Coordinates of C-alpha atoms and ligand atoms in Angstrom, one line a residue:
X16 CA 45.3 6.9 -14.3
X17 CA 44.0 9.5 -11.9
X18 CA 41.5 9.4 -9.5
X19 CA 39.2 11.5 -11.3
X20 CA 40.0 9.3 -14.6
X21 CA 39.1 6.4 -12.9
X22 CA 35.9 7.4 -11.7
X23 CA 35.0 8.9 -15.2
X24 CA 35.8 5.7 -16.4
X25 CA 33.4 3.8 -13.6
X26 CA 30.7 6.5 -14.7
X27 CA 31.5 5.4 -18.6
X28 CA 31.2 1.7 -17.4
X29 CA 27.7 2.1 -16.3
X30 CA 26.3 3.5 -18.6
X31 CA 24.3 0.9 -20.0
X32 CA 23.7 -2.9 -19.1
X33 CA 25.1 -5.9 -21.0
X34 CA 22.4 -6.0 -23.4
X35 CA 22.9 -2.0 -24.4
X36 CA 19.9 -0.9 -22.4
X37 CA 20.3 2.4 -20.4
X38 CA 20.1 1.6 -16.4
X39 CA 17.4 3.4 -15.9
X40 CA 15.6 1.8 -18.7
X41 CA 16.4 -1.7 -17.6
X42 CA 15.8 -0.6 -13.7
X43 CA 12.2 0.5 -14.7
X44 CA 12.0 -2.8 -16.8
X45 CA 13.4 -5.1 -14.2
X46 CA 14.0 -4.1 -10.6
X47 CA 11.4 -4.8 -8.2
X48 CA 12.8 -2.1 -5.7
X49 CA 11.8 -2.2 -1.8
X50 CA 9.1 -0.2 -0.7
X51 CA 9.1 1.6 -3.8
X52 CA 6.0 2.7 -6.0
X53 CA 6.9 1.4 -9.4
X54 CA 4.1 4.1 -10.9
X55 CA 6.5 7.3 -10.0
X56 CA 8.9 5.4 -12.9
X57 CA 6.5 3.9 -15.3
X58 CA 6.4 6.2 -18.7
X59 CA 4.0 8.8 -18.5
X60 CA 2.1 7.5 -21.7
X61 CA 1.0 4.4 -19.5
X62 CA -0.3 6.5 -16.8
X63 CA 3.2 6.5 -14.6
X64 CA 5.2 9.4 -13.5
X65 CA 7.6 8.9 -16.1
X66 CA 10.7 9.6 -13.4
X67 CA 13.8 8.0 -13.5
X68 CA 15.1 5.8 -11.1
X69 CA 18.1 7.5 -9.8
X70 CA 21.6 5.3 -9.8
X71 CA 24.4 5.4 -7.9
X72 CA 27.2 4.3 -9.0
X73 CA 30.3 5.0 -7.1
X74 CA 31.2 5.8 -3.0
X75 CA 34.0 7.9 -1.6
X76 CA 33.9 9.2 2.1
X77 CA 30.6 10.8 3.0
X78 CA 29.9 11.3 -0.7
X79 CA 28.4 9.8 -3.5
X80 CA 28.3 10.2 -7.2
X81 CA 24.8 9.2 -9.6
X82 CA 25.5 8.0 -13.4
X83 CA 25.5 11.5 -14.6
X84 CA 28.6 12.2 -12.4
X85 CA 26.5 14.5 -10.2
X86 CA 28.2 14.0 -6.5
X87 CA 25.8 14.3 -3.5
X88 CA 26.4 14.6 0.6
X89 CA 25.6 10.6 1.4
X90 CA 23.8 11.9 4.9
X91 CA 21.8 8.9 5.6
X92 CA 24.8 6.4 5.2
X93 CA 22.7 4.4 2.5
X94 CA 20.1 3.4 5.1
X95 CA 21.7 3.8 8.2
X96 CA 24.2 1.6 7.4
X97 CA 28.2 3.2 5.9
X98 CA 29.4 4.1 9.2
X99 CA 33.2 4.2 8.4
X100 CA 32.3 6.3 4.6
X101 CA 32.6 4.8 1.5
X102 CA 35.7 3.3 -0.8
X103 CA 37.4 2.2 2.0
X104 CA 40.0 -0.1 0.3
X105 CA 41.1 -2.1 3.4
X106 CA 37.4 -4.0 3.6
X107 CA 37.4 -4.5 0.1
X108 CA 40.3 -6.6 0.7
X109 CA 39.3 -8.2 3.6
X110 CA 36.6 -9.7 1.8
X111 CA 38.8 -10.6 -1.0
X112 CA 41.3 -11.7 1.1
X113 CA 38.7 -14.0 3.0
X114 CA 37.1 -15.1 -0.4
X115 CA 40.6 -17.1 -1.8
X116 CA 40.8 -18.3 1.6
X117 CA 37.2 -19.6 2.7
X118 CA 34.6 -18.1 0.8
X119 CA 32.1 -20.1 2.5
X120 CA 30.9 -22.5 5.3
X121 CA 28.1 -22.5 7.3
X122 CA 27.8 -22.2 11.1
X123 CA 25.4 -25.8 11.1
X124 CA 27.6 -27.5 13.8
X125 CA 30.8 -26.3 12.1
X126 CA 32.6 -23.1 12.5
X127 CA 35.0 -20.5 10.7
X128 CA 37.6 -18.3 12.3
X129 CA 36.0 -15.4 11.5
X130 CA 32.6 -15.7 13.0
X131 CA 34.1 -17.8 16.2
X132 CA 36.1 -13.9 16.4
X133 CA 33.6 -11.9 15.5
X134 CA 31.4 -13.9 18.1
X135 CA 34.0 -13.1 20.4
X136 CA 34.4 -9.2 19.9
X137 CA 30.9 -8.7 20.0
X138 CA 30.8 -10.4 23.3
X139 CA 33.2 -8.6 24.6
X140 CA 31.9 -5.4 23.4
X141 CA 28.1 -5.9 24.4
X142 CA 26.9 -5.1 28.0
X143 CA 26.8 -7.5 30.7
X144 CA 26.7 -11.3 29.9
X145 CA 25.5 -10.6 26.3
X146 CA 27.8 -13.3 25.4
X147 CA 26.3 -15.6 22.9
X148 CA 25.9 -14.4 19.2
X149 CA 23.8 -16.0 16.8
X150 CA 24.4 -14.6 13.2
X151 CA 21.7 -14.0 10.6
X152 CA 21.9 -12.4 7.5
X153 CA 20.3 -9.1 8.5
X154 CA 18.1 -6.8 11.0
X155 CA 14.7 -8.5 10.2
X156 CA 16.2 -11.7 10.6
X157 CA 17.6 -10.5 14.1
X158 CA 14.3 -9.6 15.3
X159 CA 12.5 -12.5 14.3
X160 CA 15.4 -15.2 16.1
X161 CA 14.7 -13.0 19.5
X162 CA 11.3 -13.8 19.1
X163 CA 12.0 -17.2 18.7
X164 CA 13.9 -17.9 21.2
X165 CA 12.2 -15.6 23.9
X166 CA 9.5 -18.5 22.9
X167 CA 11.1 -21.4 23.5
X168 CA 13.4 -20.0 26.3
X169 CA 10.0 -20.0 28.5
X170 CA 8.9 -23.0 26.9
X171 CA 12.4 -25.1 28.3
X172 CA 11.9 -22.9 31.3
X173 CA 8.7 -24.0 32.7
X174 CA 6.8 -20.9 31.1
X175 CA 5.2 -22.5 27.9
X176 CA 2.2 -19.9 28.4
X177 CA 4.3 -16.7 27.3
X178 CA 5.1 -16.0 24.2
X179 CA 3.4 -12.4 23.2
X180 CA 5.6 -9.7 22.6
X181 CA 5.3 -5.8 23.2
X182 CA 6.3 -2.8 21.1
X183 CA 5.6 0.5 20.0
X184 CA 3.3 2.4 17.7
X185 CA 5.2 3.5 14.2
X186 CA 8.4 1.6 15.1
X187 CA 9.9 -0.6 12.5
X188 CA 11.5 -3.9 13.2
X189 CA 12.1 -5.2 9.6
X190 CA 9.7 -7.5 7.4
X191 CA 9.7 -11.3 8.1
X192 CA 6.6 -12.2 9.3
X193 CA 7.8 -12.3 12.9
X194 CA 9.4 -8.8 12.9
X195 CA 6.5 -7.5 10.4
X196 CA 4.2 -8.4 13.4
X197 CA 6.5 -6.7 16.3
X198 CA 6.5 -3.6 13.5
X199 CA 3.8 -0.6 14.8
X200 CA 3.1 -0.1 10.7
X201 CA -0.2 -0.6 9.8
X202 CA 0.3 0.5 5.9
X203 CA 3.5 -2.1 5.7
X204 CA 1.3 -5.0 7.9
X205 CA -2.2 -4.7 6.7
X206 CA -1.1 -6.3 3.1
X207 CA 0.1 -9.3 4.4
X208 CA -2.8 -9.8 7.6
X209 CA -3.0 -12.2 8.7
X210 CA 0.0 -12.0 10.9
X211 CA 1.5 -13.4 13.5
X212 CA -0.6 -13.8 16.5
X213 CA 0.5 -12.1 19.9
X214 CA 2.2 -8.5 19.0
X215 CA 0.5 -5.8 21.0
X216 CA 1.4 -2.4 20.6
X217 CA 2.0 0.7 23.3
X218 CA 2.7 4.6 23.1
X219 CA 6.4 5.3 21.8
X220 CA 8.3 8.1 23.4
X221 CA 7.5 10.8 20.7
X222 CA 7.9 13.7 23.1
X223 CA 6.8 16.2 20.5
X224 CA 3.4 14.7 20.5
X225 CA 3.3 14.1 24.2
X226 CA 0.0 14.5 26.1
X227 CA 0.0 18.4 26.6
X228 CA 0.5 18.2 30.3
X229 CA 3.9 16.0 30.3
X230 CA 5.1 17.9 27.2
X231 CA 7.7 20.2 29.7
X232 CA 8.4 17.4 31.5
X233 CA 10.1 14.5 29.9
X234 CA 10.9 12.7 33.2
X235 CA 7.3 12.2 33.8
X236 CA 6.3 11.4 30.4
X237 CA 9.2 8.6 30.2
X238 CA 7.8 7.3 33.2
X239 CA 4.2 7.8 31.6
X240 CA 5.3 5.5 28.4
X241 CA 7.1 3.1 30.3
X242 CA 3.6 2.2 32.6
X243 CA 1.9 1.6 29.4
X244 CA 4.5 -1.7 29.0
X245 CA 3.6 -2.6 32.4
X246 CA -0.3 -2.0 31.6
X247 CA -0.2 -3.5 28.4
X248 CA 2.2 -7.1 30.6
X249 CA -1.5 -6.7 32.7
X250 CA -3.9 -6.3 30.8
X251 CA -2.6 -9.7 28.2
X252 CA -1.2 -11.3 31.2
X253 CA 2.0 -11.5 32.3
X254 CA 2.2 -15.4 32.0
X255 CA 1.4 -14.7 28.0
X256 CA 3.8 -11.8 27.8
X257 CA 7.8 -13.4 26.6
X258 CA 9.7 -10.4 25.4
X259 CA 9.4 -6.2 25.1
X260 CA 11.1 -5.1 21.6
X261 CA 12.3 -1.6 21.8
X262 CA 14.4 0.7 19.9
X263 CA 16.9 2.7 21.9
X264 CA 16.1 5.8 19.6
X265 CA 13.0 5.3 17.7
X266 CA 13.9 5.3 14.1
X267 CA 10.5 5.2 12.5
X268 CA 8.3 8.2 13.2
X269 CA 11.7 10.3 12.8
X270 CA 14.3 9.8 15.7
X271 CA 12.3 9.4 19.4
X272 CA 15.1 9.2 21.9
X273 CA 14.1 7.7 25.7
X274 CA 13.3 10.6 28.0
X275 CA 15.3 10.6 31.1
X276 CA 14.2 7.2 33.5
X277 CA 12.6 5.5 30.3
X278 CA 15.0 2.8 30.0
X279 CA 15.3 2.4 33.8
X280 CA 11.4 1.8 34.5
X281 CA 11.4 -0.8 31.7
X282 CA 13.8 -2.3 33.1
X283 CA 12.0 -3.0 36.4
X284 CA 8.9 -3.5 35.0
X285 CA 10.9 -6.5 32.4
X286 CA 12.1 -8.1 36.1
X287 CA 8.9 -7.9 37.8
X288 CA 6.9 -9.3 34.9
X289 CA 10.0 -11.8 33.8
X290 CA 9.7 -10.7 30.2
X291 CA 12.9 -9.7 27.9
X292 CA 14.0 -6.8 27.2
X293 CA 15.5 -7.1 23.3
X294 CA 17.1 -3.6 22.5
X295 CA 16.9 -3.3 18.7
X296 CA 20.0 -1.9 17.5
X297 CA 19.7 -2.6 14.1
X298 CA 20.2 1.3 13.8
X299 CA 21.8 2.6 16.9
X300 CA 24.6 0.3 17.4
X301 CA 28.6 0.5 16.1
X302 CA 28.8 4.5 16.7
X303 CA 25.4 5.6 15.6
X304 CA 24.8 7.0 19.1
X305 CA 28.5 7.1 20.6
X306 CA 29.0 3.7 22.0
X307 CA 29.3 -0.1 20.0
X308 CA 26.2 -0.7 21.9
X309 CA 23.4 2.1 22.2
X310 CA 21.9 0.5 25.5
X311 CA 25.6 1.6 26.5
X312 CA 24.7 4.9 25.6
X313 CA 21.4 5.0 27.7
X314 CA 22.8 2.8 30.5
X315 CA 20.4 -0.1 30.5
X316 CA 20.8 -4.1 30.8
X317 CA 18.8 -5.8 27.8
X318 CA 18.7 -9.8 27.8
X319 CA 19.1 -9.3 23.8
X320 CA 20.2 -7.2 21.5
X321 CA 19.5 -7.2 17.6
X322 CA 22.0 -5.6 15.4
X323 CA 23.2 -6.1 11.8
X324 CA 23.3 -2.8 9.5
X325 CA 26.7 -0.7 10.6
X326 CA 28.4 -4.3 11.5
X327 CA 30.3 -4.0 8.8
X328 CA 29.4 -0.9 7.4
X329 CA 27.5 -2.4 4.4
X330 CA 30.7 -3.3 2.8
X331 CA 29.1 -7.2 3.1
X332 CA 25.8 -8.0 4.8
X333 CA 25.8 -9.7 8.2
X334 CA 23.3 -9.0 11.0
X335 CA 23.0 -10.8 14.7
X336 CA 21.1 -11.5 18.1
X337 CA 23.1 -11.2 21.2
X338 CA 21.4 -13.2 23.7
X339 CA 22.5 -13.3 27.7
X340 CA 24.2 -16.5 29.1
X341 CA 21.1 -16.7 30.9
X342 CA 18.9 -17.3 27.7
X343 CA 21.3 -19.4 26.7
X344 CA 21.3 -21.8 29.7
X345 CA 19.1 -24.5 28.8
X346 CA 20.7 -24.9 25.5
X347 CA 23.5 -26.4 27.1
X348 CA 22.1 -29.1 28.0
X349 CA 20.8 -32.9 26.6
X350 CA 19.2 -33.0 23.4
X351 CA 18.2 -29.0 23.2
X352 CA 19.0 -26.9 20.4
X353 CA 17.4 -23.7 19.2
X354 CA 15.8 -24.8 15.5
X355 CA 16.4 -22.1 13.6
X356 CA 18.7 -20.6 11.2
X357 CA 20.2 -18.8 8.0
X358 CA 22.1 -20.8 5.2
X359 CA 24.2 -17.1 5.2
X360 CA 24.2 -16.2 8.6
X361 CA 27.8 -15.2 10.0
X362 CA 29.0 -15.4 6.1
X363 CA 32.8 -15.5 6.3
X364 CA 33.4 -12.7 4.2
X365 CA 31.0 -11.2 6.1
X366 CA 32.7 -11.8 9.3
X367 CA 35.9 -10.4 8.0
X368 CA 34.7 -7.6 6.6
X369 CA 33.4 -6.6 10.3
X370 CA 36.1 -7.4 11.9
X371 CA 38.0 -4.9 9.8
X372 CA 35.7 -2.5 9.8
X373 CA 35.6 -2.3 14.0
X374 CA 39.4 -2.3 13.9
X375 CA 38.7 0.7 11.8
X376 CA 36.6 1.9 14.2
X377 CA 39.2 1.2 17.0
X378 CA 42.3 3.1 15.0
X379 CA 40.0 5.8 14.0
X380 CA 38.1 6.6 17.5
X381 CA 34.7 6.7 15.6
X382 CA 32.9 6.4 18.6
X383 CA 34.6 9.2 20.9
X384 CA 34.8 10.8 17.2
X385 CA 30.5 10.3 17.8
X386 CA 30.7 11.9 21.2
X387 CA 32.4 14.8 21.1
X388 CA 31.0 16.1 17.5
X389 CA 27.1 15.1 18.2
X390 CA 26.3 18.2 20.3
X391 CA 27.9 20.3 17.4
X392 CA 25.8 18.5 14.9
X393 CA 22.8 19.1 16.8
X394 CA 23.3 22.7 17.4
X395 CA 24.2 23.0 13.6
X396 CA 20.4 21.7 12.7
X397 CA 18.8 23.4 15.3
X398 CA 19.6 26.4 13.4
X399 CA 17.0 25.6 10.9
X400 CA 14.3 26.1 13.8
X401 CA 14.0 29.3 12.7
X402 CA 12.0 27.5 9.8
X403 CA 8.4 28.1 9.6
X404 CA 8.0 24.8 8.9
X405 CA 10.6 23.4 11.0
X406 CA 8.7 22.5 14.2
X407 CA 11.2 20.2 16.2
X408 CA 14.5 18.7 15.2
X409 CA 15.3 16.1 17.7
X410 CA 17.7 12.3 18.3
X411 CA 21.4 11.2 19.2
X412 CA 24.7 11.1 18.0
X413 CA 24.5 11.2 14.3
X414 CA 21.1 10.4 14.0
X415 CA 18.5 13.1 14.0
X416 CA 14.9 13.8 13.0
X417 CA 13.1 17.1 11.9
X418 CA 10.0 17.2 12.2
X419 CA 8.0 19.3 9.6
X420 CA 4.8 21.2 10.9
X421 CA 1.8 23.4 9.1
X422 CA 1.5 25.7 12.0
X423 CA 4.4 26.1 14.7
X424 CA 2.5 27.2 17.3
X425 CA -0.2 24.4 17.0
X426 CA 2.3 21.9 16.5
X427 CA -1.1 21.5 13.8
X428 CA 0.7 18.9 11.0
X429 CA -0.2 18.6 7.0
X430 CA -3.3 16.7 5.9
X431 CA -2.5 13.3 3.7
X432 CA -3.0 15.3 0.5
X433 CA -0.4 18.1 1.9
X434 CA 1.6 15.5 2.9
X435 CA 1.4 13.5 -0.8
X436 CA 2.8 17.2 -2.1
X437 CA 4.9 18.2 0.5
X438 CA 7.3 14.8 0.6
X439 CA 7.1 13.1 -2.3
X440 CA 5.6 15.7 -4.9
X441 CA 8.7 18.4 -3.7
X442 CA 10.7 17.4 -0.9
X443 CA 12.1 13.9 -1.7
X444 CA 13.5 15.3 -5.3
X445 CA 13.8 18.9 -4.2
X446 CA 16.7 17.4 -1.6
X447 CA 18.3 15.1 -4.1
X448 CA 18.6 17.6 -7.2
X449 CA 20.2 19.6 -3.8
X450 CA 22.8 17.4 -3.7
X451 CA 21.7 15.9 -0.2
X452 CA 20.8 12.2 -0.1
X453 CA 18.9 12.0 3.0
X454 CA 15.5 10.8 3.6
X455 CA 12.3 12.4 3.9
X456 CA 9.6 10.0 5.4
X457 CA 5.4 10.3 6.4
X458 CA 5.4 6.9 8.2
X459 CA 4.5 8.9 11.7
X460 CA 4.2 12.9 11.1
X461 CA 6.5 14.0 8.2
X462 CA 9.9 14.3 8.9
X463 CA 13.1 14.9 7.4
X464 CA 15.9 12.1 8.9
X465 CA 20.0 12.3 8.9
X466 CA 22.3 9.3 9.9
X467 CA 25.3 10.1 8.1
X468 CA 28.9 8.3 7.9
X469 CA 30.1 8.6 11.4
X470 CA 33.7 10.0 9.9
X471 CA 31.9 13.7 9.3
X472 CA 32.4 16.8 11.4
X473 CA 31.8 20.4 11.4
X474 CA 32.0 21.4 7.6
X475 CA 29.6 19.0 6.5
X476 CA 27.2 19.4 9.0
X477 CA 27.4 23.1 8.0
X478 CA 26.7 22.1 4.0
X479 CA 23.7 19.6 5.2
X480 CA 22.5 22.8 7.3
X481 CA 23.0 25.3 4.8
X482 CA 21.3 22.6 1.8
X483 CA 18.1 21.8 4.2
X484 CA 17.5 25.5 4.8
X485 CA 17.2 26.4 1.4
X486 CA 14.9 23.5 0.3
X487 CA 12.8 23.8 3.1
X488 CA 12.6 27.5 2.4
X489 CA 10.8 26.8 -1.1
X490 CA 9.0 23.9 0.3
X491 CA 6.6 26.7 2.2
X492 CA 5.2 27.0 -1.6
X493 CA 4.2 23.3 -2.1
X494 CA 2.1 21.8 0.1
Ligands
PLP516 C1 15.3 -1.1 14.1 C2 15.3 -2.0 12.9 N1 15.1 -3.3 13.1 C3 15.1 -4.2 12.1 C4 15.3 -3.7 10.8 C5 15.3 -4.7 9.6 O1 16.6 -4.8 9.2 P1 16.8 -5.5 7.7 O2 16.3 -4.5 6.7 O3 18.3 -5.6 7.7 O4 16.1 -6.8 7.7 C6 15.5 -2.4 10.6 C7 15.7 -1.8 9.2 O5 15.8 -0.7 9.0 C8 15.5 -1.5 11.7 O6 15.7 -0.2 11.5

């Protein structure tokens, strides 16, 4: 069988479930899909939009194909997540291999090969003493051990008052409680108020939206944003303060890199204060900015990092905190242990299926792959500032934002009802039917935002150019 015939026959496969329904049909009927508005599906009889839920059904490199057999430009990686592409054989059978091995065992005072390894790569590969990994299942689940254990790191330590935690406006941090509380959301927190007590928020490094006077000058404004942490330690108290929970390019809000010193001041004000400085990589790590680690990247020190996504390139789901031997300390001792875990956490088909996947990223180069294409990336899409409605296109190694903008000049952006047209009345489908997967998003100012496969290069950052321009060329007729 060829290729092609067996991907017709995939296509074929899917066509309808078990019980003869149509996908779609049975999507609508049964899926209860994240973050999704059910309405935009629901037939148009019943007052719904009487859309169809799109379906993907297979993966090859940077592409992917829907149902119909229509093949679109994968240039989000799913959700920041298929770093190495798609239908990579090799981790398919590392998970299979692991399966008829040990398909399972949890990490509840016993061990597996794979994690203890994994644990060990990661260590080796993360900055400083970042030696200690404690698996979860995912990047919410990450974020909301590092809170935990900032709290009861102080609490062994002598520090039982601190346990608030700092972060920024529009960032997201994933939805358990915990992590829904460090998220700067208010549509995806006010649901479920109240939350949990102690998360205070501070400026993010949105230099597009800077105060006017530190707008051409990003040194001062990363210095500006970085005070506000050291206001915000003041004004709750530095003996309530436990951790600072930062991004090291802000995702939400479309792609805020730090501005030069950002990192560095935090830094110091983290040490003066004693409060932890968790880099939340659930984005930016394995390649997405260059390096295994981002805080690599931007040359900082955190005392945790949260990762999970790109581990192993979505091919299984893992995620992890990486806490410093420091954080660890107390835990070594008498009757201590940290409380807390994830039936799932450092799955061994999991862990095998990272393992492979950073050997692919070893063989392959991925991440010098990163670093020496990202500027050519960048200049590709800042092509498209010759937009009207492009006002700034801005972020890191394969991970960039554009921001969209009513007025260039004014920087003025689009009213909720423009917005309501704009993204999800015209862009959002306009992009797809383009044959660009990608994701256009209002959670800050709207913005259009790319993370592709890391494996891309020069011809498909030119299609992704060439596919934005002419969408956002008839989008200046919908808003
Ligand atoms: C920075 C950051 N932290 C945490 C999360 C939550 O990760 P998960 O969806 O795996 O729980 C995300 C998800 O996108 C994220 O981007």
């Amino acid at each position: 069988m060829t290729t092609s015939e067996t991907f017709d026959n995939a296509i074929r496969s899917t066509r309808t479930t078990r019980t003869g329904a149509a996908y779609a049909d049975a999507a609508r009927d049964h899926l209860w899909m994240s973050f999704t508005r059910h309405s935009t599906y629901e037939p148009r009889e019943s007052g719904g939009g009487g859309g169809s839920v799109p379906i993907i059904v297979k993966g090859e490199g940077a592409y992917i194909w829907d149902g119909q057999g229509r093949k679109y430009l994968d240039a989000l990686a799913g959700l920041f997540v298929v770093q190495v592409g798609h239908g990579r054989e090799e981790l398919a059978e590392a998970a299979a291999k692991q399966a008829r091995e040990l398909a399972f065992f949890p990490l509840w005072s016993y061990a597996h090969p794979r994690a203890i390894e994994l644990a060990e790569r990661l260590a080796a590969d993360a900055p400083g003493d970042l030696n200690r990994i404690f698996f979860t299942t995912g990047g919410g689940e990450a974020v909301e051990s590092a809170w935990k254990l900032a709290k009861q790191y102080f609490k062994l330590t002598g520090k039982p008052g601190k346990y608030k935690v700092i972060s920024r406006n529009i960032a997201y941090h994933g939805t358990p409680q915990g992590a829904l509380s460090i998220t700067g959301l208010p549509f995806a927190k006010e649901p479920f108020e109240p939350l949990v007590p102690g998360a205070v928020k501070v400026p993010n490094t949105n230099l597009y939206r800077a105060p006017e006077h530190l707008r051409e000058d990003p040194k001062a404004f990363g210095r500006y944003c970085a005070d506000r942490i050291a206001e915000a330690i003041e004004f709750e108290g530095p003996d309530s303060v436990a951790a600072v929970f930062l991004e090291p390019v802000q995702n939400s809000g479309g792609c805020f890199p730090p501005p030069p010193g950002y990192f560095e001041r935090v830094r110091e004000i983290c040490d003066e204060y004693d409060v932890l400085l968790v880099s939340d990589e659930v984005i930016c790590s394995f390649g997405r900015i260059g390096s295994m680690f981002a805080s690599t990247d931007f040359g900082y020190q955190p005392d945790i990092i949260t990762v999970a996504k790109g581990m192993t390139s979505g091919y299984s789901p893992i995620g992890a905190m990486i806490a410093s031997d420091r954080l660890f300390e107390p835990f070594r001792h008498g009757h201590t242990m940290f409380a807390h875990g994830y039936t799932f956490g450092g799955h061994p088909v999991s862990a095998a299926v990272a393992m492979a996947n950073l050997d692919i990223f070893e063989r392959e180069g991925l991440n010098q792959h990163v670093k020496d294409n990202a500027p050519l990336f960048r200049a590709t899409l800042d092509k498209l500032l010759d937009l009207p409605l492009v006002g700034d296109v801005r972020g890191d190694g394969y991970f960039y934002g554009i921001e969209l903008v009513k007025d260039k000049t004014t920087r003025e952006t689009f009213d909720d009802d423009e917005c309501e047209r704009l993204l999800r009345g015209f862009l959002s489908k306009a992009l797809f039917d383009a044959g660009l997967y990608c994701r256009a998003d209002d959670r800050g100012d709207p913005v259009i935002q790319l993370a592709p496969p890391l494996i891309i290069g020069q011809p498909e950052f030119d299609d992704i150019e060439q596919r934005l321009r002419s969408v956002l060329t008839e989008a200046e007729n919908h808003f």
